[in-house]
Amino acid sequence: MVLDQKGNVIIIKKLTKRVHDTDDTYVRIPKDMCHLLNYNILKLLNRTKRCGSLDMPELYCDTKIYPDYLALYSEKSLYQTTPLTAVCFYSFDIEFDGRNGLFWAIYFNDKKRLSYFKKRFENVKFFISPDYSVFGDIHKMENLYRIFRARIVALWFSLELHAVVIPNASYAGRETFPLYFSGLEKCSVIAMSAKSHIRYAVERRLFEDAIRYAVDNLPLKAIIVYSVCGKDEKCLKSFEYAIRHGVKIIIPENTLRTRNMNRRVS
């Protein structure tokens, strides 16, 4: 079933088809309407709530254990670097969201591709929800759909792989904060990427405003940060507001961060 904003049940009408049962009899069985209507994601959406004016799927994250290493989707050999490694998607979208990507496998219920992804992510305990790129100068609908798709994949990680999923906080401008953060109200832990967001003043101010909005509107206890800075102090400066409000800032190791720190030492 699906619930509307008032808690009323919404049901896709059940249709049946006549099939041969024995030599002389026929029976009617339900049609798979989700399949026929290309709405396979309903099976995931039925297991969460809809939030806000745009019915954003609700995510829940209150983990007390945090990742200590972030492996990019493309770094399959690093998925088991530590027992607490999280797989993240902080790279170009085409690397994880091509025509054979996970979202489309979920959308079309492609059992062969879904089996591939279950095998690929075997034994992964933590995920950061996909960082589908959003921009301030493209169609608003495209941005919203990318946020929605990230929620669908996050639900699949949680419900199908039984993993801890830390929502990635995305935004395309200050006016998008309320919509894009909708559905995260029960998350005490989120993730944010500082990569390319703190070098220039304009982007840094927007990044810091997003942090402030998250702190003011979510019950945050911790923020997991994907940072490639060779010096943590530079990154942590943008999180001063969160730190003052008692939010723990965790910067796990990752390939680029390690490389850049080693360069500073050498």
PDB file of C-alpha atoms in Angstrom:
ATOM      1  CA  MET A   1       0.000   0.000   0.000  1.00  0.00           C
ATOM      2  CA  VAL A   2       0.931   3.665  -0.327  1.00  0.00           C
ATOM      3  CA  LEU A   3      -0.069   6.393   2.119  1.00  0.00           C
ATOM      4  CA  ASP A   4      -0.884   9.924   1.095  1.00  0.00           C
ATOM      5  CA  GLN A   5      -0.008  12.985   3.161  1.00  0.00           C
ATOM      6  CA  LYS A   6      -3.041  12.403   5.416  1.00  0.00           C
ATOM      7  CA  GLY A   7      -2.253   8.748   5.970  1.00  0.00           C
ATOM      8  CA  ASN A   8      -4.915   7.475   3.574  1.00  0.00           C
ATOM      9  CA  VAL A   9      -4.139   4.303   1.669  1.00  0.00           C
ATOM     10  CA  ILE A  10      -3.535   4.557  -2.080  1.00  0.00           C
ATOM     11  CA  ILE A  11      -3.717   1.288  -3.985  1.00  0.00           C
ATOM     12  CA  ILE A  12      -2.880   0.536  -7.598  1.00  0.00           C
ATOM     13  CA  LYS A  13      -5.957  -1.229  -8.958  1.00  0.00           C
ATOM     14  CA  LYS A  14      -5.485  -4.984  -9.164  1.00  0.00           C
ATOM     15  CA  LEU A  15      -6.158  -6.446 -12.597  1.00  0.00           C
ATOM     16  CA  THR A  16      -6.152 -10.125 -13.451  1.00  0.00           C
ATOM     17  CA  LYS A  17      -5.440 -12.264 -16.455  1.00  0.00           C
ATOM     18  CA  ARG A  18      -6.927 -15.619 -17.440  1.00  0.00           C
ATOM     19  CA  VAL A  19      -4.410 -18.460 -17.607  1.00  0.00           C
ATOM     20  CA  HIS A  20      -4.676 -22.168 -18.266  1.00  0.00           C
ATOM     21  CA  ASP A  21      -4.628 -24.235 -15.084  1.00  0.00           C
ATOM     22  CA  THR A  22      -5.460 -27.833 -16.054  1.00  0.00           C
ATOM     23  CA  ASP A  23      -6.734 -29.500 -19.206  1.00  0.00           C
ATOM     24  CA  ASP A  24     -10.236 -28.215 -18.721  1.00  0.00           C
ATOM     25  CA  THR A  25      -9.968 -25.284 -16.360  1.00  0.00           C
ATOM     26  CA  TYR A  26      -8.678 -21.748 -16.295  1.00  0.00           C
ATOM     27  CA  VAL A  27      -7.889 -19.477 -13.394  1.00  0.00           C
ATOM     28  CA  ARG A  28      -7.413 -15.773 -13.057  1.00  0.00           C
ATOM     29  CA  ILE A  29      -4.203 -14.474 -11.499  1.00  0.00           C
ATOM     30  CA  PRO A  30      -3.207 -10.886 -10.666  1.00  0.00           C
ATOM     31  CA  LYS A  31      -1.272  -8.964 -13.278  1.00  0.00           C
ATOM     32  CA  ASP A  32       1.990  -7.409 -12.171  1.00  0.00           C
ATOM     33  CA  MET A  33       0.821  -3.840 -12.564  1.00  0.00           C
ATOM     34  CA  CYS A  34       4.065  -2.370 -11.218  1.00  0.00           C
ATOM     35  CA  HIS A  35       5.903  -4.114 -14.045  1.00  0.00           C
ATOM     36  CA  LEU A  36       3.327  -3.197 -16.701  1.00  0.00           C
ATOM     37  CA  LEU A  37       3.332   0.452 -15.643  1.00  0.00           C
ATOM     38  CA  ASN A  38       7.127   0.736 -15.222  1.00  0.00           C
ATOM     39  CA  TYR A  39       6.593   1.502 -11.556  1.00  0.00           C
ATOM     40  CA  ASN A  40       8.714  -1.172  -9.907  1.00  0.00           C
ATOM     41  CA  ILE A  41      10.082   1.392  -7.461  1.00  0.00           C
ATOM     42  CA  LEU A  42       6.692   1.352  -5.732  1.00  0.00           C
ATOM     43  CA  LYS A  43       7.824  -1.782  -3.888  1.00  0.00           C
ATOM     44  CA  LEU A  44      10.496   0.330  -2.189  1.00  0.00           C
ATOM     45  CA  LEU A  45       8.389   3.455  -1.796  1.00  0.00           C
ATOM     46  CA  ASN A  46       5.679   1.458  -0.032  1.00  0.00           C
ATOM     47  CA  ARG A  47       8.142   0.813   2.788  1.00  0.00           C
ATOM     48  CA  THR A  48       8.789   4.436   3.676  1.00  0.00           C
ATOM     49  CA  LYS A  49       6.864   7.684   4.106  1.00  0.00           C
ATOM     50  CA  ARG A  50       6.415  10.629   1.788  1.00  0.00           C
ATOM     51  CA  CYS A  51       7.530  14.024   3.040  1.00  0.00           C
ATOM     52  CA  GLY A  52       6.979  17.626   2.095  1.00  0.00           C
ATOM     53  CA  SER A  53       5.091  19.188  -0.774  1.00  0.00           C
ATOM     54  CA  LEU A  54       6.832  16.971  -3.342  1.00  0.00           C
ATOM     55  CA  ASP A  55       6.458  13.640  -1.512  1.00  0.00           C
ATOM     56  CA  MET A  56      10.169  13.074  -1.070  1.00  0.00           C
ATOM     57  CA  PRO A  57      10.868   9.536   0.197  1.00  0.00           C
ATOM     58  CA  GLU A  58      11.887   9.573   3.836  1.00  0.00           C
ATOM     59  CA  LEU A  59      15.252   8.169   4.876  1.00  0.00           C
ATOM     60  CA  TYR A  60      16.313   7.179   8.366  1.00  0.00           C
ATOM     61  CA  CYS A  61      19.854   7.167   9.722  1.00  0.00           C
ATOM     62  CA  ASP A  62      20.774   7.175  13.398  1.00  0.00           C
ATOM     63  CA  THR A  63      23.924   5.080  13.349  1.00  0.00           C
ATOM     64  CA  LYS A  64      26.235   5.335  16.343  1.00  0.00           C
ATOM     65  CA  ILE A  65      29.077   3.715  14.397  1.00  0.00           C
ATOM     66  CA  TYR A  66      30.731   5.769  11.687  1.00  0.00           C
ATOM     67  CA  PRO A  67      32.751   4.871   8.580  1.00  0.00           C
ATOM     68  CA  ASP A  68      36.515   5.224   8.852  1.00  0.00           C
ATOM     69  CA  TYR A  69      37.274   4.915   5.138  1.00  0.00           C
ATOM     70  CA  LEU A  70      35.435   6.078   2.005  1.00  0.00           C
ATOM     71  CA  ALA A  71      35.857   4.029  -1.163  1.00  0.00           C
ATOM     72  CA  LEU A  72      34.520   5.434  -4.416  1.00  0.00           C
ATOM     73  CA  TYR A  73      32.161   3.260  -6.444  1.00  0.00           C
ATOM     74  CA  SER A  74      34.922   2.731  -9.023  1.00  0.00           C
ATOM     75  CA  GLU A  75      37.379   1.535  -6.340  1.00  0.00           C
ATOM     76  CA  LYS A  76      35.974  -1.955  -5.942  1.00  0.00           C
ATOM     77  CA  SER A  77      39.267  -3.311  -4.613  1.00  0.00           C
ATOM     78  CA  LEU A  78      38.984  -0.879  -1.669  1.00  0.00           C
ATOM     79  CA  TYR A  79      35.467  -1.828  -0.532  1.00  0.00           C
ATOM     80  CA  GLN A  80      36.904  -3.960   2.264  1.00  0.00           C
ATOM     81  CA  THR A  81      39.808  -1.685   3.243  1.00  0.00           C
ATOM     82  CA  THR A  82      38.475  -1.719   6.806  1.00  0.00           C
ATOM     83  CA  PRO A  83      35.421  -3.359   8.404  1.00  0.00           C
ATOM     84  CA  LEU A  84      33.829   0.109   8.500  1.00  0.00           C
ATOM     85  CA  THR A  85      34.527   1.181   4.921  1.00  0.00           C
ATOM     86  CA  ALA A  86      31.659   3.009   3.236  1.00  0.00           C
ATOM     87  CA  VAL A  87      31.097   3.006  -0.506  1.00  0.00           C
ATOM     88  CA  CYS A  88      30.408   6.485  -1.852  1.00  0.00           C
ATOM     89  CA  PHE A  89      29.676   8.077  -5.209  1.00  0.00           C
ATOM     90  CA  TYR A  90      31.678  11.302  -5.247  1.00  0.00           C
ATOM     91  CA  SER A  91      32.761  11.093  -8.878  1.00  0.00           C
ATOM     92  CA  PHE A  92      31.390  11.899 -12.324  1.00  0.00           C
ATOM     93  CA  ASP A  93      27.855  10.576 -12.702  1.00  0.00           C
ATOM     94  CA  ILE A  94      28.661   8.546 -15.798  1.00  0.00           C
ATOM     95  CA  GLU A  95      30.953   6.335 -13.709  1.00  0.00           C
ATOM     96  CA  PHE A  96      28.058   4.959 -11.659  1.00  0.00           C
ATOM     97  CA  ASP A  97      24.884   6.101 -13.416  1.00  0.00           C
ATOM     98  CA  GLY A  98      25.180   4.964 -17.027  1.00  0.00           C
ATOM     99  CA  ARG A  99      22.498   3.041 -18.872  1.00  0.00           C
ATOM    100  CA  ASN A 100      23.487  -0.078 -16.915  1.00  0.00           C
ATOM    101  CA  GLY A 101      23.638   1.750 -13.598  1.00  0.00           C
ATOM    102  CA  LEU A 102      22.009   0.668 -10.372  1.00  0.00           C
ATOM    103  CA  PHE A 103      19.054   3.045 -10.472  1.00  0.00           C
ATOM    104  CA  TRP A 104      17.898   1.791 -13.846  1.00  0.00           C
ATOM    105  CA  ALA A 105      18.281  -1.806 -12.718  1.00  0.00           C
ATOM    106  CA  ILE A 106      15.983  -0.976  -9.799  1.00  0.00           C
ATOM    107  CA  TYR A 107      13.590   1.016 -11.976  1.00  0.00           C
ATOM    108  CA  PHE A 108      13.098  -1.784 -14.498  1.00  0.00           C
ATOM    109  CA  ASN A 109      13.546  -4.574 -11.939  1.00  0.00           C
ATOM    110  CA  ASP A 110      16.354  -5.991 -14.069  1.00  0.00           C
ATOM    111  CA  LYS A 111      17.057  -9.130 -12.063  1.00  0.00           C
ATOM    112  CA  LYS A 112      20.315  -9.892 -13.851  1.00  0.00           C
ATOM    113  CA  ARG A 113      21.759  -6.440 -13.184  1.00  0.00           C
ATOM    114  CA  LEU A 114      20.449  -6.375  -9.615  1.00  0.00           C
ATOM    115  CA  SER A 115      22.158  -9.695  -9.002  1.00  0.00           C
ATOM    116  CA  TYR A 116      25.369  -8.163 -10.360  1.00  0.00           C
ATOM    117  CA  PHE A 117      25.145  -5.249  -7.926  1.00  0.00           C
ATOM    118  CA  LYS A 118      24.361  -7.493  -4.977  1.00  0.00           C
ATOM    119  CA  LYS A 119      27.479  -9.458  -5.793  1.00  0.00           C
ATOM    120  CA  ARG A 120      29.548  -6.303  -6.295  1.00  0.00           C
ATOM    121  CA  PHE A 121      28.504  -4.903  -2.909  1.00  0.00           C
ATOM    122  CA  GLU A 122      28.733  -8.173  -1.036  1.00  0.00           C
ATOM    123  CA  ASN A 123      29.818  -7.619   2.587  1.00  0.00           C
ATOM    124  CA  VAL A 124      29.666  -3.813   2.304  1.00  0.00           C
ATOM    125  CA  LYS A 125      28.149  -2.536   5.546  1.00  0.00           C
ATOM    126  CA  PHE A 126      28.025   1.231   4.883  1.00  0.00           C
ATOM    127  CA  PHE A 127      26.945   3.364   1.945  1.00  0.00           C
ATOM    128  CA  ILE A 128      26.748   7.084   1.333  1.00  0.00           C
ATOM    129  CA  SER A 129      23.676   7.664  -0.827  1.00  0.00           C
ATOM    130  CA  PRO A 130      24.557   8.555  -4.445  1.00  0.00           C
ATOM    131  CA  ASP A 131      25.749  12.060  -5.171  1.00  0.00           C
ATOM    132  CA  TYR A 132      23.812  12.672  -8.374  1.00  0.00           C
ATOM    133  CA  SER A 133      25.021  16.041  -9.602  1.00  0.00           C
ATOM    134  CA  VAL A 134      22.634  18.978  -9.276  1.00  0.00           C
ATOM    135  CA  PHE A 135      23.218  22.454 -10.666  1.00  0.00           C
ATOM    136  CA  GLY A 136      21.821  25.929 -10.298  1.00  0.00           C
ATOM    137  CA  ASP A 137      21.584  26.509 -14.049  1.00  0.00           C
ATOM    138  CA  ILE A 138      19.735  23.446 -15.351  1.00  0.00           C
ATOM    139  CA  HIS A 139      16.055  22.514 -15.291  1.00  0.00           C
ATOM    140  CA  LYS A 140      14.664  22.390 -11.771  1.00  0.00           C
ATOM    141  CA  MET A 141      12.766  19.215 -12.633  1.00  0.00           C
ATOM    142  CA  GLU A 142      15.987  17.453 -13.621  1.00  0.00           C
ATOM    143  CA  ASN A 143      17.592  18.407 -10.322  1.00  0.00           C
ATOM    144  CA  LEU A 144      14.590  17.205  -8.334  1.00  0.00           C
ATOM    145  CA  TYR A 145      14.486  13.928 -10.209  1.00  0.00           C
ATOM    146  CA  ARG A 146      18.148  13.347  -9.391  1.00  0.00           C
ATOM    147  CA  ILE A 147      17.455  13.885  -5.700  1.00  0.00           C
ATOM    148  CA  PHE A 148      14.515  11.490  -5.968  1.00  0.00           C
ATOM    149  CA  ARG A 149      16.635   8.836  -7.691  1.00  0.00           C
ATOM    150  CA  ALA A 150      19.261   9.076  -4.962  1.00  0.00           C
ATOM    151  CA  ARG A 151      16.531   8.349  -2.405  1.00  0.00           C
ATOM    152  CA  ILE A 152      15.399   5.277  -4.361  1.00  0.00           C
ATOM    153  CA  VAL A 153      18.916   3.859  -4.467  1.00  0.00           C
ATOM    154  CA  ALA A 154      19.374   4.619  -0.769  1.00  0.00           C
ATOM    155  CA  LEU A 155      16.209   2.671   0.011  1.00  0.00           C
ATOM    156  CA  TRP A 156      17.481  -0.265  -2.049  1.00  0.00           C
ATOM    157  CA  PHE A 157      20.791  -0.306  -0.160  1.00  0.00           C
ATOM    158  CA  SER A 158      18.927  -0.267   3.126  1.00  0.00           C
ATOM    159  CA  LEU A 159      16.066  -2.660   2.395  1.00  0.00           C
ATOM    160  CA  GLU A 160      17.729  -5.098  -0.009  1.00  0.00           C
ATOM    161  CA  LEU A 161      21.316  -5.131   1.278  1.00  0.00           C
ATOM    162  CA  HIS A 162      20.447  -4.363   4.914  1.00  0.00           C
ATOM    163  CA  ALA A 163      23.281  -1.839   5.032  1.00  0.00           C
ATOM    164  CA  VAL A 164      23.642   1.408   6.950  1.00  0.00           C
ATOM    165  CA  VAL A 165      22.912   4.214   4.504  1.00  0.00           C
ATOM    166  CA  ILE A 166      24.082   7.731   5.325  1.00  0.00           C
ATOM    167  CA  PRO A 167      22.189  10.309   3.241  1.00  0.00           C
ATOM    168  CA  ASN A 168      24.312  12.597   1.111  1.00  0.00           C
ATOM    169  CA  ALA A 169      23.196  16.215   1.440  1.00  0.00           C
ATOM    170  CA  SER A 170      22.864  17.858  -1.974  1.00  0.00           C
ATOM    171  CA  TYR A 171      21.791  21.352  -2.978  1.00  0.00           C
ATOM    172  CA  ALA A 172      21.738  23.547  -6.068  1.00  0.00           C
ATOM    173  CA  GLY A 173      21.247  26.882  -4.327  1.00  0.00           C
ATOM    174  CA  ARG A 174      19.960  28.285  -1.054  1.00  0.00           C
ATOM    175  CA  GLU A 175      16.386  28.197  -2.298  1.00  0.00           C
ATOM    176  CA  THR A 176      16.674  24.419  -2.767  1.00  0.00           C
ATOM    177  CA  PHE A 177      17.563  23.604   0.847  1.00  0.00           C
ATOM    178  CA  PRO A 178      13.962  23.012   2.059  1.00  0.00           C
ATOM    179  CA  LEU A 179      13.073  20.730  -0.858  1.00  0.00           C
ATOM    180  CA  TYR A 180      16.307  18.762  -1.105  1.00  0.00           C
ATOM    181  CA  PHE A 181      16.578  18.214   2.662  1.00  0.00           C
ATOM    182  CA  SER A 182      12.937  17.157   2.916  1.00  0.00           C
ATOM    183  CA  GLY A 183      12.685  13.566   4.105  1.00  0.00           C
ATOM    184  CA  LEU A 184      15.891  13.712   6.146  1.00  0.00           C
ATOM    185  CA  GLU A 185      14.199  14.919   9.322  1.00  0.00           C
ATOM    186  CA  LYS A 186      14.885  11.598  11.078  1.00  0.00           C
ATOM    187  CA  CYS A 187      18.575  11.526  10.197  1.00  0.00           C
ATOM    188  CA  SER A 188      21.075  12.280  12.945  1.00  0.00           C
ATOM    189  CA  VAL A 189      23.938  11.555  10.544  1.00  0.00           C
ATOM    190  CA  ILE A 190      24.407  12.906   7.030  1.00  0.00           C
ATOM    191  CA  ALA A 191      27.289  13.084   4.573  1.00  0.00           C
ATOM    192  CA  MET A 192      28.611  16.039   2.626  1.00  0.00           C
ATOM    193  CA  SER A 193      31.316  16.414   0.037  1.00  0.00           C
ATOM    194  CA  ALA A 194      33.752  19.276   0.528  1.00  0.00           C
ATOM    195  CA  LYS A 195      35.523  18.498  -2.731  1.00  0.00           C
ATOM    196  CA  SER A 196      35.488  21.577  -5.007  1.00  0.00           C
ATOM    197  CA  HIS A 197      33.244  23.454  -2.557  1.00  0.00           C
ATOM    198  CA  ILE A 198      35.730  25.335  -0.383  1.00  0.00           C
ATOM    199  CA  ARG A 199      38.326  26.607  -2.821  1.00  0.00           C
ATOM    200  CA  TYR A 200      36.360  29.599  -4.107  1.00  0.00           C
ATOM    201  CA  ALA A 201      34.575  32.102  -1.865  1.00  0.00           C
ATOM    202  CA  VAL A 202      31.162  31.975  -3.577  1.00  0.00           C
ATOM    203  CA  GLU A 203      30.954  28.186  -3.468  1.00  0.00           C
ATOM    204  CA  ARG A 204      32.387  28.099   0.053  1.00  0.00           C
ATOM    205  CA  ARG A 205      29.710  30.480   1.365  1.00  0.00           C
ATOM    206  CA  LEU A 206      26.968  28.363  -0.223  1.00  0.00           C
ATOM    207  CA  PHE A 207      28.512  25.219   1.254  1.00  0.00           C
ATOM    208  CA  GLU A 208      28.633  26.784   4.713  1.00  0.00           C
ATOM    209  CA  ASP A 209      25.024  27.954   4.395  1.00  0.00           C
ATOM    210  CA  ALA A 210      24.008  24.373   3.539  1.00  0.00           C
ATOM    211  CA  ILE A 211      25.810  23.161   6.663  1.00  0.00           C
ATOM    212  CA  ARG A 212      24.054  25.802   8.758  1.00  0.00           C
ATOM    213  CA  TYR A 213      20.654  24.819   7.317  1.00  0.00           C
ATOM    214  CA  ALA A 214      21.296  21.141   8.052  1.00  0.00           C
ATOM    215  CA  VAL A 215      22.346  21.900  11.647  1.00  0.00           C
ATOM    216  CA  ASP A 216      19.318  24.128  12.228  1.00  0.00           C
ATOM    217  CA  ASN A 217      16.738  21.786  10.699  1.00  0.00           C
ATOM    218  CA  LEU A 218      17.938  18.232  11.279  1.00  0.00           C
ATOM    219  CA  PRO A 219      18.661  16.425  14.589  1.00  0.00           C
ATOM    220  CA  LEU A 220      22.317  16.126  13.669  1.00  0.00           C
ATOM    221  CA  LYS A 221      24.894  14.367  15.787  1.00  0.00           C
ATOM    222  CA  ALA A 222      27.538  13.843  13.101  1.00  0.00           C
ATOM    223  CA  ILE A 223      28.478  14.791   9.545  1.00  0.00           C
ATOM    224  CA  ILE A 224      30.631  12.451   7.470  1.00  0.00           C
ATOM    225  CA  VAL A 225      32.800  14.561   5.173  1.00  0.00           C
ATOM    226  CA  TYR A 226      34.358  13.523   1.899  1.00  0.00           C
ATOM    227  CA  SER A 227      37.422  15.759   1.753  1.00  0.00           C
ATOM    228  CA  VAL A 228      40.490  15.609  -0.463  1.00  0.00           C
ATOM    229  CA  CYS A 229      42.291  18.480   1.239  1.00  0.00           C
ATOM    230  CA  GLY A 230      45.874  17.881   2.176  1.00  0.00           C
ATOM    231  CA  LYS A 231      45.214  19.779   5.405  1.00  0.00           C
ATOM    232  CA  ASP A 232      42.104  19.074   7.508  1.00  0.00           C
ATOM    233  CA  GLU A 233      42.162  22.500   9.159  1.00  0.00           C
ATOM    234  CA  LYS A 234      41.152  24.119   5.868  1.00  0.00           C
ATOM    235  CA  CYS A 235      38.126  21.866   5.537  1.00  0.00           C
ATOM    236  CA  LEU A 236      37.102  22.023   9.199  1.00  0.00           C
ATOM    237  CA  LYS A 237      36.954  25.811   9.090  1.00  0.00           C
ATOM    238  CA  SER A 238      33.770  25.556   7.008  1.00  0.00           C
ATOM    239  CA  PHE A 239      32.181  23.391   9.702  1.00  0.00           C
ATOM    240  CA  GLU A 240      32.725  25.799  12.585  1.00  0.00           C
ATOM    241  CA  TYR A 241      28.977  26.447  12.956  1.00  0.00           C
ATOM    242  CA  ALA A 242      28.252  22.720  13.192  1.00  0.00           C
ATOM    243  CA  ILE A 243      31.094  22.170  15.664  1.00  0.00           C
ATOM    244  CA  ARG A 244      29.839  25.006  17.893  1.00  0.00           C
ATOM    245  CA  HIS A 245      26.459  23.267  17.997  1.00  0.00           C
ATOM    246  CA  GLY A 246      27.935  19.983  19.145  1.00  0.00           C
ATOM    247  CA  VAL A 247      27.913  18.164  15.800  1.00  0.00           C
ATOM    248  CA  LYS A 248      30.799  15.753  15.359  1.00  0.00           C
ATOM    249  CA  ILE A 249      32.718  16.213  12.091  1.00  0.00           C
ATOM    250  CA  ILE A 250      34.273  13.022  10.780  1.00  0.00           C
ATOM    251  CA  ILE A 251      36.687  13.066   7.847  1.00  0.00           C
ATOM    252  CA  PRO A 252      37.434   9.449   6.893  1.00  0.00           C
ATOM    253  CA  GLU A 253      40.439   8.483   4.840  1.00  0.00           C
ATOM    254  CA  ASN A 254      40.048   8.164   1.094  1.00  0.00           C
ATOM    255  CA  THR A 255      42.409   7.698  -1.827  1.00  0.00           C
ATOM    256  CA  LEU A 256      42.733  11.355  -2.852  1.00  0.00           C
ATOM    257  CA  ARG A 257      42.954  12.640   0.724  1.00  0.00           C
ATOM    258  CA  THR A 258      45.788  10.217   1.501  1.00  0.00           C
ATOM    259  CA  ARG A 259      47.615  11.152  -1.690  1.00  0.00           C
ATOM    260  CA  ASN A 260      47.346  14.892  -1.040  1.00  0.00           C
ATOM    261  CA  MET A 261      48.433  14.556   2.595  1.00  0.00           C
ATOM    262  CA  ASN A 262      51.447  12.511   1.532  1.00  0.00           C
ATOM    263  CA  ARG A 263      52.371  15.203  -0.961  1.00  0.00           C
ATOM    264  CA  ARG A 264      52.354  17.803   1.798  1.00  0.00           C
ATOM    265  CA  VAL A 265      54.668  15.663   3.908  1.00  0.00           C
ATOM    266  CA  SER A 266      57.072  15.012   1.050  1.00  0.00           C
TER     267      SER A 266
END
